[in-house]
C-alpha atoms as one frame of an Amber mdcrd trajectory, in Angstrom:
protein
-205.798-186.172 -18.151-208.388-184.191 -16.416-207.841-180.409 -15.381-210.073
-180.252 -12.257-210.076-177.097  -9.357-207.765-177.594  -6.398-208.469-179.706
  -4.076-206.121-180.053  -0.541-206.100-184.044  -0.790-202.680-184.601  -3.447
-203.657-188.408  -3.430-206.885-187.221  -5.264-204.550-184.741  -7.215-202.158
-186.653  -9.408-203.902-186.430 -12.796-204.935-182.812 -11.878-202.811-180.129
 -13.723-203.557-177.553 -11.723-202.586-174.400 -14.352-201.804-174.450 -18.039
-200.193-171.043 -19.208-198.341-169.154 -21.827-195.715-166.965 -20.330-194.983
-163.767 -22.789-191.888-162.865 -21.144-189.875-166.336 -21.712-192.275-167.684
 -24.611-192.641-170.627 -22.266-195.812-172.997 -21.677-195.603-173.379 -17.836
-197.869-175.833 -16.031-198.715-175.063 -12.442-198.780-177.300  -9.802-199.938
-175.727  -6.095-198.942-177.878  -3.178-201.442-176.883  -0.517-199.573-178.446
   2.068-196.408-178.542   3.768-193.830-181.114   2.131-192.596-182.665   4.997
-190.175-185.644   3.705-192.788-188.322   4.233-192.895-191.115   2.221-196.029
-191.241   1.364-195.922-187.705   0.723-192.978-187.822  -1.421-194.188-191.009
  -3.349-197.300-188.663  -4.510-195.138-185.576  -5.456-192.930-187.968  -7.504
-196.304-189.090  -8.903-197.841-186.202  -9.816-194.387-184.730 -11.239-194.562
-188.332 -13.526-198.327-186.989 -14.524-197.000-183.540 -15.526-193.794-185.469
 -17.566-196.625-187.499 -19.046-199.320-184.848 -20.004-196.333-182.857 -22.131
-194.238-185.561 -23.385-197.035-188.110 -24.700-198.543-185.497 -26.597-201.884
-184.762 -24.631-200.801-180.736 -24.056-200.512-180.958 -28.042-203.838-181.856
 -28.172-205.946-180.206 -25.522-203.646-176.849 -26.172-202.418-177.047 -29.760
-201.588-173.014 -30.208-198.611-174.389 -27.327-196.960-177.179 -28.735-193.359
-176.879 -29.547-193.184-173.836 -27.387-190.243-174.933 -24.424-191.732-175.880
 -21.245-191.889-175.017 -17.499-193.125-176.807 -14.370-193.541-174.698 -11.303
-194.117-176.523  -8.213-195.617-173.341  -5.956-195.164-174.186  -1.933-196.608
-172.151   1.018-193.544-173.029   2.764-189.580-174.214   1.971-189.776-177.856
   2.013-187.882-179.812   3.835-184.103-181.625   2.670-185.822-184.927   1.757
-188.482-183.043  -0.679-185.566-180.713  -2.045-183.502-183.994  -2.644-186.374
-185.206  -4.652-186.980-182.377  -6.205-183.391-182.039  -7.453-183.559-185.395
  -9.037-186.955-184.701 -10.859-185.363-181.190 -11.949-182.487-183.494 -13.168
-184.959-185.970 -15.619-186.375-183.076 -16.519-183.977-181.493 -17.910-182.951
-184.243 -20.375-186.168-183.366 -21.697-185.402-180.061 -22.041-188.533-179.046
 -19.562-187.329-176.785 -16.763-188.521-176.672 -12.887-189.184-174.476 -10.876
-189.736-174.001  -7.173-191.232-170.763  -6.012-191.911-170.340  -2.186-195.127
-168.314  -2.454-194.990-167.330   1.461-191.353-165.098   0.341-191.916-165.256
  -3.414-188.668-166.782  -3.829-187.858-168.875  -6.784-185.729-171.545  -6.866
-184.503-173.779  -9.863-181.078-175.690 -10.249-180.168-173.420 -13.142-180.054
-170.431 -11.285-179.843-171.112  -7.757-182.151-169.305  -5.203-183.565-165.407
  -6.321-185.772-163.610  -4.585-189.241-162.799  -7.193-189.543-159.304  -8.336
């Protein structure tokens, strides 16, 4: 899997992990993905989240973050999917049933709104970032 710069086209994007990083607070890995543009509920658009979410699931579970980042394997795990703007019921819907798989692999997700630096996440419901 390649770790490229951001880039605004997600079709280009779904092999891209956009940030690998230890977080000392939780002693979780957490893996950044920026969506430069507005999820609007489109199918197309959708069908690429879901993709790049499956390229995330991929890059930790097949082993690949063991190898690229060994000093971070076996730490738990966090995806956070960072928006400029809520997205809209269809993306949430998606994104509840990717948190959902997810989870059964013990990885958590994350939403954070970066316009209101809200985070949202199924475990804890909606919190405002402090």
């Amino acid at each position: 899997m390649d770790i490229k710069p951001q880039t605004s086209d997600i079709k280009n994007r779904v092999g891209v992990i956009d940030v690998i990083a230890h977080d000392p607070k939780t002693g979780e890995v957490v893996l950044v993905m920026n969506e430069p543009n507005e999820l609007d509920g489109s199918d197309d658009q959708l069908l690429s989240l879901q993709e790049r979410f499956n390229a995330y699931a991929s890059f930790l579970l097949d082993g690949e973050m063991a190898e690229v980042h060994p000093e971070l394997a076996g730490k738990p795990t966090r995806v956070e999917l960072r928006c400029a703007r809520m997205p809209d019921k269809r993306a949430l819907e998606l994104l509840g049933l990717i948190h959902d798989q997810l989870a059964f692999q013990e990885i958590k997700l994350e939403v954070v709104i970066r316009n209101d630096e809200i985070r949202m996440s199924n475990d804890e419901g909606m919190t405002k970032s402090e």
